[in-house]
Coordinates of C-alpha atoms and ligand atoms in Angstrom, one line a residue:
M1 CA 67.7 92.9 105.7
R2 CA 66.0 91.8 102.5
G3 CA 67.6 92.6 99.2
S4 CA 71.2 93.2 100.5
S5 CA 73.5 93.3 97.5
S6 CA 75.6 90.4 96.3
I7 CA 78.7 92.5 97.0
C8 CA 77.6 92.7 100.5
R9 CA 77.1 88.9 100.6
A10 CA 80.6 88.4 99.2
V11 CA 82.1 90.7 101.8
R12 CA 80.3 88.7 104.5
N13 CA 81.4 85.3 103.3
H14 CA 84.9 86.4 102.9
R15 CA 85.1 87.8 106.4
I16 CA 83.7 84.7 108.0
Q17 CA 86.1 82.5 106.2
R18 CA 89.1 84.7 106.8
T19 CA 88.5 84.8 110.5
F20 CA 87.4 81.3 111.3
G21 CA 88.5 79.2 108.3
T22 CA 92.0 78.6 109.3
H23 CA 91.7 77.4 112.9
V24 CA 93.0 73.9 113.5
R25 CA 90.9 72.3 116.1
H26 CA 92.5 69.5 118.0
P27 CA 90.2 66.8 119.4
P28 CA 89.7 67.5 123.1
N29 CA 91.4 65.3 125.6
Q30 CA 89.6 63.6 128.4
K31 CA 90.1 66.4 130.9
E32 CA 88.9 69.0 128.4
L33 CA 85.9 66.8 127.7
A34 CA 85.1 66.6 131.4
G35 CA 85.4 70.4 131.6
R36 CA 83.0 70.8 128.7
V37 CA 80.5 68.3 130.0
S38 CA 80.3 70.0 133.3
A39 CA 80.1 73.4 131.6
K40 CA 77.2 72.1 129.5
E41 CA 75.4 70.8 132.6
T42 CA 75.5 74.2 134.2
S43 CA 74.9 76.1 131.0
T44 CA 71.8 74.5 129.5
A45 CA 69.7 77.6 130.1
W46 CA 69.4 79.3 126.7
W47 CA 69.8 82.8 128.3
R48 CA 73.3 82.0 129.4
N49 CA 74.4 81.6 125.8
A50 CA 72.2 84.2 124.1
V51 CA 73.0 87.8 123.2
I52 CA 70.0 89.7 124.2
Y53 CA 68.9 92.6 122.0
E54 CA 66.5 95.2 123.2
I55 CA 64.0 96.6 120.7
A56 CA 61.7 99.4 121.3
A57 CA 59.2 98.6 118.5
I58 CA 58.2 102.3 118.2
S59 CA 61.7 103.1 117.0
F60 CA 62.6 100.0 115.0
Q61 CA 60.7 99.9 111.8
D62 CA 57.5 101.5 110.7
S63 CA 55.3 99.6 108.2
N64 CA 52.4 101.9 107.5
G65 CA 53.9 105.4 107.2
D66 CA 52.5 106.8 110.4
G67 CA 55.9 107.5 111.8
Y68 CA 55.7 105.0 114.6
G69 CA 57.5 101.7 114.5
D70 CA 55.2 98.7 114.7
L71 CA 55.0 94.9 114.8
P72 CA 54.6 94.3 111.1
G73 CA 57.7 96.5 110.6
L74 CA 59.6 94.4 113.1
L75 CA 58.5 91.3 111.3
Q76 CA 60.2 92.7 108.1
R77 CA 63.5 93.0 109.9
I78 CA 63.8 89.6 111.5
D79 CA 66.2 88.4 108.9
Y80 CA 68.6 91.2 110.1
L81 CA 68.4 89.9 113.6
K82 CA 69.2 86.4 112.4
W83 CA 72.1 87.7 110.3
L84 CA 73.5 89.6 113.3
G85 CA 73.3 86.5 115.4
V86 CA 71.2 87.7 118.4
G87 CA 69.8 84.9 120.5
A88 CA 66.9 86.8 122.0
V89 CA 64.9 90.0 121.6
W90 CA 63.6 91.9 124.6
L91 CA 60.6 94.0 123.4
T92 CA 59.7 97.1 125.4
P93 CA 55.9 97.4 126.1
I94 CA 53.6 96.9 123.1
Y95 CA 50.5 96.7 125.3
K96 CA 47.5 99.0 125.2
S97 CA 48.5 102.3 126.6
P98 CA 47.7 106.1 126.5
D99 CA 51.5 106.3 126.0
H100 CA 52.4 109.0 128.5
D101 CA 55.6 107.1 129.3
F102 CA 56.9 105.2 126.3
G103 CA 54.2 102.6 126.8
Y104 CA 55.1 101.9 130.5
D105 CA 51.7 103.2 131.4
I106 CA 49.6 100.2 130.5
S107 CA 45.8 100.3 130.3
D108 CA 45.4 96.6 129.4
F109 CA 48.2 94.1 130.1
C110 CA 46.7 91.5 127.7
A111 CA 46.1 93.6 124.6
V112 CA 48.4 94.9 121.9
D113 CA 48.1 98.6 121.4
P114 CA 46.6 99.3 117.9
R115 CA 49.6 101.6 117.2
Y116 CA 51.8 98.5 117.2
G117 CA 49.3 96.2 115.3
T118 CA 47.1 93.4 116.4
M119 CA 47.5 90.2 118.5
E120 CA 47.8 88.4 115.2
D121 CA 50.8 90.6 114.3
F122 CA 52.3 89.8 117.6
E123 CA 51.9 86.1 117.0
R124 CA 53.4 86.4 113.6
V125 CA 56.5 88.1 115.1
L126 CA 56.8 85.5 117.8
H127 CA 56.5 82.7 115.4
A128 CA 59.0 84.2 112.9
L129 CA 61.5 84.8 115.7
H130 CA 61.1 81.2 117.0
K131 CA 61.5 79.8 113.5
D132 CA 64.9 81.5 113.3
G133 CA 65.9 80.3 116.7
I134 CA 65.5 83.6 118.4
K135 CA 63.7 83.9 121.8
L136 CA 61.3 86.7 122.7
I137 CA 61.0 88.3 126.1
L138 CA 58.5 91.0 126.9
D139 CA 58.5 93.8 129.4
F140 CA 56.5 93.0 132.5
V141 CA 55.4 96.1 134.4
P142 CA 54.1 94.9 137.8
N143 CA 54.6 98.1 139.8
H144 CA 52.0 100.3 138.2
T145 CA 49.3 100.6 135.6
S146 CA 47.9 103.5 133.6
D147 CA 45.2 105.5 135.4
Q148 CA 43.1 104.5 132.4
H149 CA 43.3 100.9 133.4
A150 CA 39.9 99.4 134.3
W151 CA 41.3 98.3 137.7
F152 CA 42.2 101.9 138.7
Q153 CA 39.1 103.3 137.2
E154 CA 37.2 101.0 139.6
S155 CA 39.5 101.4 142.5
R156 CA 39.3 105.2 142.5
T157 CA 35.5 105.4 142.7
S158 CA 35.0 104.5 146.4
R159 CA 36.7 103.1 149.5
D160 CA 34.6 99.9 149.4
N161 CA 34.5 98.8 145.8
P162 CA 35.9 95.3 144.9
K163 CA 39.2 96.8 143.8
A164 CA 39.3 99.5 146.5
D165 CA 42.6 98.0 147.9
W166 CA 44.3 97.3 144.6
Y167 CA 46.4 100.5 144.6
V168 CA 48.3 102.3 147.3
W169 CA 45.8 104.6 149.0
A170 CA 46.5 106.7 152.1
E171 CA 44.9 109.4 154.2
A172 CA 46.0 113.0 153.9
A173 CA 48.4 114.3 156.5
P174 CA 46.8 116.3 159.4
N175 CA 47.4 119.5 157.4
G176 CA 45.5 118.1 154.5
G177 CA 48.7 117.6 152.4
P178 CA 50.3 114.4 151.1
P179 CA 50.8 111.6 153.6
N180 CA 54.6 111.9 153.7
N181 CA 57.6 113.3 151.9
W182 CA 58.0 110.6 149.2
L183 CA 58.8 112.0 145.8
S184 CA 57.9 110.8 142.3
R185 CA 60.9 109.8 140.1
F186 CA 59.4 112.3 137.6
G187 CA 59.3 115.2 140.1
G188 CA 57.0 116.5 142.8
S189 CA 55.2 114.6 145.5
A190 CA 54.5 110.9 144.7
W191 CA 51.0 111.4 146.1
E192 CA 48.0 112.6 144.2
W193 CA 44.6 113.5 145.6
C194 CA 41.6 111.6 144.5
E195 CA 38.4 113.5 145.2
P196 CA 35.9 110.6 145.0
R197 CA 37.7 108.7 147.8
R198 CA 39.0 111.8 149.5
Q199 CA 42.4 110.0 149.8
F200 CA 45.8 110.2 148.1
Y201 CA 47.1 107.5 145.8
Y202 CA 50.8 106.8 145.4
H203 CA 52.7 106.9 142.1
S204 CA 56.4 106.2 141.9
F205 CA 56.4 107.7 138.4
L206 CA 53.8 109.9 136.7
T207 CA 50.5 110.8 138.3
S208 CA 48.9 108.8 135.5
Q209 CA 50.9 105.7 136.6
P210 CA 49.3 104.7 140.0
D211 CA 51.3 102.0 141.9
L212 CA 49.6 98.7 142.4
N213 CA 49.3 97.4 146.0
W214 CA 51.5 94.3 146.1
R215 CA 50.4 93.6 149.6
N216 CA 47.0 92.5 148.2
E217 CA 46.8 88.8 147.3
Q218 CA 44.3 89.6 144.5
V219 CA 46.9 91.8 142.8
H220 CA 49.3 88.9 143.0
Q221 CA 46.8 86.7 141.3
A222 CA 45.8 89.2 138.6
M223 CA 49.4 89.9 137.7
A224 CA 50.2 86.2 137.7
D225 CA 47.4 85.8 135.2
T226 CA 48.8 88.4 132.9
M227 CA 52.2 86.6 133.0
R228 CA 50.5 83.3 132.1
F229 CA 48.5 85.0 129.3
W230 CA 51.8 85.7 127.5
L231 CA 53.7 82.6 128.7
D232 CA 50.9 80.4 127.3
R233 CA 51.3 82.2 124.0
G234 CA 55.0 81.1 124.0
V235 CA 57.0 84.1 125.1
D236 CA 60.3 83.1 126.6
G237 CA 60.3 85.3 129.6
F238 CA 60.1 88.9 130.9
R239 CA 62.2 91.9 131.9
V240 CA 60.7 93.1 135.1
D241 CA 60.3 96.8 135.1
A242 CA 61.1 98.8 138.3
S243 CA 61.7 95.6 140.2
A244 CA 63.1 97.4 143.3
V245 CA 60.0 99.4 144.2
L246 CA 57.1 96.9 144.2
I247 CA 56.5 97.4 148.0
K248 CA 56.8 100.6 150.0
D249 CA 57.1 100.9 153.7
E250 CA 53.9 100.0 155.5
L251 CA 54.3 102.8 158.1
L252 CA 54.8 105.4 155.4
R253 CA 58.0 106.6 157.1
D254 CA 59.6 109.7 155.5
N255 CA 62.7 109.2 153.4
P256 CA 65.8 111.0 154.8
P257 CA 67.5 113.8 152.9
D258 CA 70.5 112.6 151.0
P259 CA 73.6 114.3 152.6
E260 CA 75.5 114.1 149.3
A261 CA 72.8 115.9 147.3
D262 CA 73.9 119.3 145.9
D263 CA 72.7 121.7 143.2
T264 CA 73.5 119.3 140.5
T265 CA 71.2 116.6 142.0
P266 CA 67.8 116.4 140.3
P267 CA 65.2 117.3 142.9
P268 CA 63.5 113.8 142.8
Q269 CA 66.8 112.4 144.0
K270 CA 67.4 114.7 146.9
Y271 CA 66.1 112.1 149.4
M272 CA 67.4 108.6 149.9
P273 CA 64.8 106.1 148.9
V274 CA 65.2 104.0 152.0
F275 CA 61.5 103.5 152.6
T276 CA 60.4 103.2 149.0
D277 CA 63.0 101.1 147.3
D278 CA 64.5 97.6 148.0
R279 CA 62.1 96.8 150.9
P280 CA 62.5 93.2 152.0
E281 CA 58.8 92.6 151.1
A282 CA 59.5 93.6 147.6
M283 CA 62.0 90.7 147.3
R284 CA 59.1 88.4 148.4
C285 CA 57.1 89.7 145.4
L286 CA 60.0 88.9 143.0
E287 CA 60.1 85.4 144.5
Y288 CA 56.3 85.1 143.8
V289 CA 56.8 86.3 140.2
R290 CA 59.6 83.9 139.7
G291 CA 57.4 81.1 141.0
V292 CA 54.8 81.9 138.4
L293 CA 57.5 81.9 135.7
D294 CA 58.9 78.6 136.9
E295 CA 55.6 76.9 136.2
Y296 CA 56.9 76.9 132.6
D297 CA 60.1 75.4 131.3
E298 CA 63.2 77.4 130.3
R299 CA 61.8 80.9 130.7
L300 CA 63.9 83.9 131.7
L301 CA 63.3 86.5 134.3
C302 CA 65.6 89.5 134.1
G303 CA 64.9 92.8 135.7
E304 CA 65.7 96.4 136.1
V305 CA 68.0 97.2 139.0
Q306 CA 69.3 100.8 138.8
G307 CA 71.9 102.2 141.1
K308 CA 74.9 100.8 142.9
T309 CA 76.4 97.5 142.1
D310 CA 76.5 96.3 145.7
R311 CA 72.7 96.0 145.7
I312 CA 72.6 93.6 142.9
G313 CA 73.2 90.4 144.8
H314 CA 69.9 90.6 146.6
F315 CA 68.0 90.4 143.4
Y316 CA 69.2 86.9 142.6
G317 CA 67.6 85.6 145.7
N318 CA 68.9 83.5 148.6
S319 CA 67.0 80.4 149.6
K320 CA 64.3 81.3 147.0
P321 CA 65.2 82.4 143.5
R322 CA 64.2 85.9 142.4
L323 CA 65.6 87.2 139.0
H324 CA 67.8 85.0 136.8
L325 CA 69.5 88.2 135.6
P326 CA 69.3 91.5 137.5
L327 CA 70.4 93.9 134.8
N328 CA 73.9 95.2 135.4
F329 CA 74.6 98.7 134.1
A330 CA 78.1 99.0 135.6
L331 CA 79.8 99.3 132.2
L332 CA 77.7 102.4 131.5
D333 CA 78.5 104.0 134.8
T334 CA 82.3 103.3 135.0
Q335 CA 85.0 105.7 134.1
W336 CA 86.5 104.5 130.9
N337 CA 90.1 103.7 131.6
A338 CA 91.9 100.4 132.3
I339 CA 92.3 100.9 136.1
A340 CA 88.7 101.9 136.6
L341 CA 87.4 99.2 134.4
Q342 CA 89.2 96.4 136.1
A343 CA 87.8 97.7 139.5
T344 CA 84.3 98.0 138.2
I345 CA 84.3 94.5 136.8
D346 CA 85.9 93.1 139.9
A347 CA 83.4 94.8 142.2
Y348 CA 80.5 93.4 140.1
F349 CA 81.8 89.8 140.2
N350 CA 82.3 90.2 143.9
A351 CA 78.8 91.5 144.4
I352 CA 76.9 88.6 142.8
P353 CA 76.4 85.4 144.8
D354 CA 78.5 82.4 144.1
G355 CA 77.2 80.4 141.2
A356 CA 75.0 83.3 140.0
W357 CA 75.2 84.0 136.3
P358 CA 76.4 87.5 135.4
D359 CA 75.2 89.9 132.7
F360 CA 76.4 93.1 131.2
V361 CA 74.3 95.8 129.6
I362 CA 75.7 98.5 127.3
G363 CA 72.5 100.3 126.3
G364 CA 68.9 100.7 126.9
H365 CA 65.9 103.0 126.4
D366 CA 66.7 104.8 129.7
K367 CA 70.4 105.1 129.1
H368 CA 72.4 107.7 127.1
R369 CA 74.0 106.1 124.1
V370 CA 77.4 104.8 125.1
A371 CA 78.9 105.6 121.7
T372 CA 78.5 109.3 122.4
K373 CA 80.6 108.9 125.6
L374 CA 83.2 106.6 124.1
G375 CA 83.4 107.5 120.4
E376 CA 83.7 105.1 117.5
A377 CA 87.1 103.7 118.2
Q378 CA 86.5 102.8 121.9
S379 CA 83.0 101.5 121.0
R380 CA 84.8 98.7 119.3
I381 CA 86.7 98.0 122.5
L382 CA 83.4 97.9 124.3
A383 CA 82.0 95.5 121.8
M384 CA 84.9 93.1 122.3
L385 CA 84.6 93.4 126.0
L386 CA 80.9 92.8 126.0
M387 CA 81.1 89.7 123.9
T388 CA 84.1 88.1 125.7
I389 CA 83.4 88.8 129.4
R390 CA 81.7 86.1 131.4
G391 CA 77.9 86.7 131.3
T392 CA 75.0 87.4 129.1
P393 CA 75.4 90.5 126.9
F394 CA 72.6 93.0 126.5
L395 CA 72.5 95.7 123.9
F396 CA 70.0 98.1 122.6
A397 CA 69.1 98.3 118.9
G398 CA 71.5 100.7 117.3
D399 CA 74.4 100.1 119.7
E400 CA 75.8 97.7 117.1
I401 CA 76.3 100.5 114.6
G402 CA 77.4 103.0 117.3
S403 CA 74.3 105.0 117.3
E404 CA 74.8 108.2 119.3
Q405 CA 72.5 110.6 121.2
V406 CA 70.2 112.4 118.7
K407 CA 69.6 116.1 119.0
I408 CA 65.9 116.7 119.9
P409 CA 64.6 120.2 119.2
P410 CA 62.7 121.5 122.3
D411 CA 59.3 121.5 120.4
R412 CA 59.7 117.7 119.7
V413 CA 60.5 116.5 123.2
R414 CA 58.3 113.5 124.1
D415 CA 59.9 112.2 127.3
P416 CA 58.0 113.2 130.4
F417 CA 61.2 113.1 132.4
E418 CA 62.6 116.0 130.4
K419 CA 59.3 117.9 130.6
L420 CA 59.0 117.5 134.3
V421 CA 62.6 117.6 135.6
K422 CA 64.2 120.1 133.3
G423 CA 67.8 121.1 133.1
F424 CA 69.5 117.9 134.5
G425 CA 70.2 116.2 131.2
L426 CA 67.6 113.5 131.9
N427 CA 65.9 113.5 128.5
R428 CA 65.7 110.0 127.2
D429 CA 64.5 110.9 123.7
P430 CA 68.0 111.2 122.3
E431 CA 68.7 107.5 122.8
R432 CA 65.1 106.5 121.8
A433 CA 65.3 108.0 118.3
P434 CA 64.4 105.8 115.4
L435 CA 67.0 103.4 113.9
R436 CA 68.7 104.3 110.7
W437 CA 68.6 101.5 108.2
H438 CA 70.1 103.4 105.4
N439 CA 71.3 106.8 104.5
T440 CA 68.1 108.5 103.2
E441 CA 66.4 111.3 104.9
R442 CA 64.0 109.0 106.9
G443 CA 66.6 106.3 107.0
G444 CA 64.4 103.5 105.8
F445 CA 62.6 103.7 109.1
T446 CA 59.4 105.3 107.8
T447 CA 57.9 106.9 104.8
G448 CA 56.0 109.4 107.0
E449 CA 57.1 111.9 109.7
P450 CA 59.1 110.0 112.3
W451 CA 57.8 110.3 115.9
L452 CA 61.2 111.5 116.9
P453 CA 63.9 112.9 114.6
L454 CA 66.5 110.5 113.2
S455 CA 70.2 111.3 113.7
E456 CA 71.6 113.9 111.4
D457 CA 74.6 111.7 110.7
R458 CA 73.2 109.7 107.8
S459 CA 76.5 107.8 107.3
R460 CA 75.9 105.7 110.4
N461 CA 73.3 103.3 109.2
I462 CA 72.8 99.5 109.1
E463 CA 73.0 98.9 105.4
G464 CA 76.2 101.0 105.0
Q465 CA 77.9 99.2 107.8
R466 CA 76.7 95.8 106.6
C467 CA 78.5 96.3 103.4
D468 CA 81.7 97.6 105.0
A469 CA 83.7 94.6 106.1
R470 CA 85.5 96.5 108.8
S471 CA 82.5 98.3 110.3
L472 CA 81.5 98.2 113.9
L473 CA 78.4 96.2 112.8
N474 CA 80.6 93.6 111.2
L475 CA 82.8 93.5 114.3
Y476 CA 79.7 92.8 116.4
R477 CA 78.6 90.1 114.1
E478 CA 82.0 88.4 114.1
L479 CA 82.3 88.7 117.9
I480 CA 78.9 87.2 118.3
A481 CA 79.7 84.3 116.0
L482 CA 83.0 83.7 117.8
R483 CA 81.3 83.8 121.1
R484 CA 78.8 81.2 119.9
T485 CA 81.5 78.8 118.7
E486 CA 84.0 79.1 121.6
P487 CA 82.8 77.2 124.7
C488 CA 85.5 79.1 126.6
L489 CA 83.9 82.4 125.9
L490 CA 80.5 81.1 126.8
H491 CA 81.2 79.1 129.9
G492 CA 84.8 79.7 130.8
E493 CA 85.6 81.2 134.2
Y494 CA 86.8 84.8 134.3
R495 CA 90.4 85.2 135.3
P496 CA 91.5 88.7 135.9
R497 CA 95.0 89.9 135.0
R498 CA 96.7 92.9 136.3
S499 CA 96.1 95.9 134.0
H500 CA 98.7 98.4 133.4
N501 CA 99.9 100.6 130.5
D502 CA 96.2 101.4 129.7
V503 CA 95.7 97.8 128.6
F504 CA 92.8 96.0 130.4
W505 CA 93.2 92.3 130.0
F506 CA 91.7 89.1 131.3
A507 CA 91.5 85.4 130.5
R508 CA 88.6 83.0 130.1
A509 CA 89.4 79.4 131.0
L510 CA 87.6 76.2 130.5
G511 CA 89.3 72.9 131.3
K512 CA 92.7 73.3 129.6
A513 CA 91.4 75.8 127.1
E514 CA 92.3 79.4 127.6
I515 CA 91.5 82.6 125.7
V516 CA 92.9 86.0 126.6
V517 CA 91.4 89.3 125.7
A518 CA 93.5 92.5 125.7
L519 CA 92.0 95.9 125.2
N520 CA 94.0 99.0 124.7
L521 CA 91.9 101.8 126.2
C522 CA 94.1 104.5 124.9
R523 CA 94.2 106.5 121.7
E524 CA 97.9 105.7 121.4
P525 CA 99.9 102.5 120.8
R526 CA 100.6 100.5 123.9
L527 CA 102.7 97.6 124.9
W528 CA 100.7 94.7 126.2
E529 CA 103.0 93.1 128.7
W530 CA 102.1 89.5 128.7
Q531 CA 104.1 86.3 128.4
G532 CA 103.0 83.4 126.4
R533 CA 102.2 82.2 122.9
G534 CA 99.0 81.8 121.1
V535 CA 96.9 82.4 118.0
T536 CA 95.1 85.7 117.4
L537 CA 91.5 85.1 116.7
I538 CA 90.3 88.6 115.9
S539 CA 91.4 92.2 116.3
T540 CA 89.0 95.1 116.7
Y541 CA 90.5 96.5 113.5
L542 CA 89.2 93.4 111.7
D543 CA 92.4 93.3 109.7
R544 CA 94.8 90.9 111.4
E545 CA 95.0 87.5 109.8
P546 CA 94.5 84.8 112.4
G547 CA 98.1 84.0 113.2
K548 CA 100.8 83.2 115.7
I549 CA 101.3 85.7 118.5
E550 CA 103.8 85.9 121.3
G551 CA 104.0 88.3 124.2
P552 CA 104.8 91.0 124.9
T553 CA 102.7 92.5 122.1
H554 CA 102.3 96.0 120.6
L555 CA 98.7 97.0 120.4
R556 CA 97.7 99.7 118.0
P557 CA 95.7 102.8 119.2
N558 CA 92.3 101.6 120.4
E559 CA 93.0 98.0 119.5
G560 CA 91.6 95.0 121.2
V561 CA 92.7 91.4 120.4
I562 CA 91.4 88.0 121.3
V563 CA 94.1 85.3 121.6
R564 CA 93.7 81.6 122.0
I565 CA 96.6 80.4 124.2
N566 CA 98.7 77.5 123.0
Q567 CA 98.5 74.5 125.4
Ligands
LIG1 C1 61.4 101.9 134.0 C2 61.4 102.0 132.5 O1 62.5 101.5 132.0 C3 61.3 103.5 132.2 O2 61.4 103.8 130.9 C4 60.0 104.0 132.8 O3 59.9 105.4 132.6 C5 59.8 103.6 134.3 N1 60.1 102.3 134.5 C6 58.4 103.8 134.7 O4 57.6 102.9 134.1

């Protein structure tokens, strides 16, 4: 943030010194060194060490007063990202798009949509991020295009044009209706009639988002070219959109009804997606995509995997690698108490293959804001958990200040999900609302009318929290800094401890070094029953001086602490 006050700077320097200035670091012994060397060998990939920060450019910073965030706006805020300490930005689609689905309906994979700026603006952002040591990953949307894409416009004209087989086309059922019972995620049949071909085309999402046919070799080549287009420009990898649905059953078998569905189940989820999701052939496609990525050094492939944790292992790959990081949303789905949390985390670590690198996601443009569920005090606990658990942390812009769901009046709803599947709380606009940079009406986001309303709570903004030494934002910043400087937190193995008394705790260990993290998940004080001695590195209250600590320890309400164990 340019122009932050000198008071703010003083607060910042004071905090950094107070937290980190007094550690005495003993030189590592041989065994420790051996541990660190081997940790380094297995941890050279930048994405193991980076905190990944998702930005939807549309909601980040507007530069021209049209109410839409854009690339020049993002460029103005790169010093904030550096200050926060993020290692990589994941940018949601900025490609040319009619924008029926937050830019995930792409009409040209290799062009920047004018709403966001120009290719030169994109290059300026990439360059500025790289100059500050921040990587950039883009969204890669291989499953579908916009119906405005030239490929679809050609494909739809006849059954024998050069791109006739680039999309998923099928004959009508004998009664003239859709070929089978597959449903779109956004409601209704997933099949849409196309008169010129007298056939149906398949769309996993909107009718204006036809699915590409990943059984066609030419589609592979064309999508590989779009990847290379961006990789050649220097982007550091991709987040693969909808990675589970790239191939559908060749026989077009009907999906079975879900026996657990009831009145609360949104209609599109009333069938089990057995023949549309997770097909073995889809995994081959991910292997192909990974192969293209691996033509380049040190690039990351992460990808969207919604649903149950036990599926996640497949997405890493077996004999052939698939995704480096299948995104793990378990922390968003878990019940928030110590017993449930230890089970959730254990199940996740058990679900990923040996040697696979974990990740934890606490927010995203499709997920309701976690701060609304947890409240401010427990959001601090989540921050400490995210930055200390083994794995790459992902957060969505605004999570670091505890942004909550924003109330969207019915006449301002933009999300097609909400428009098409009403009444199930599926609207994603509340988490996609523009970021508040300061406490003015338009929050420093725009000088015009914002595309979605900003939160009414003006007090929760970046500038305010930046100047408050004990804010959630400063807690994030300190945790990120601590994580970066503690090899144990970056590479150490995860050692579960038995949680009780509402305290979830675990250790991270590397060589002889050990750090323990204890999180009181309760609004009342709790006894953390541990034995041992150490030094407190940081409390979620940001008020404990680094100092000696000996178990058992009383934790204050909603308090988390990180302790370096004495050897
Ligand atoms: C997944 C994206 O995250 C979501 O926002 C979008 O609606 C669907 N893919 C369809 O593209």
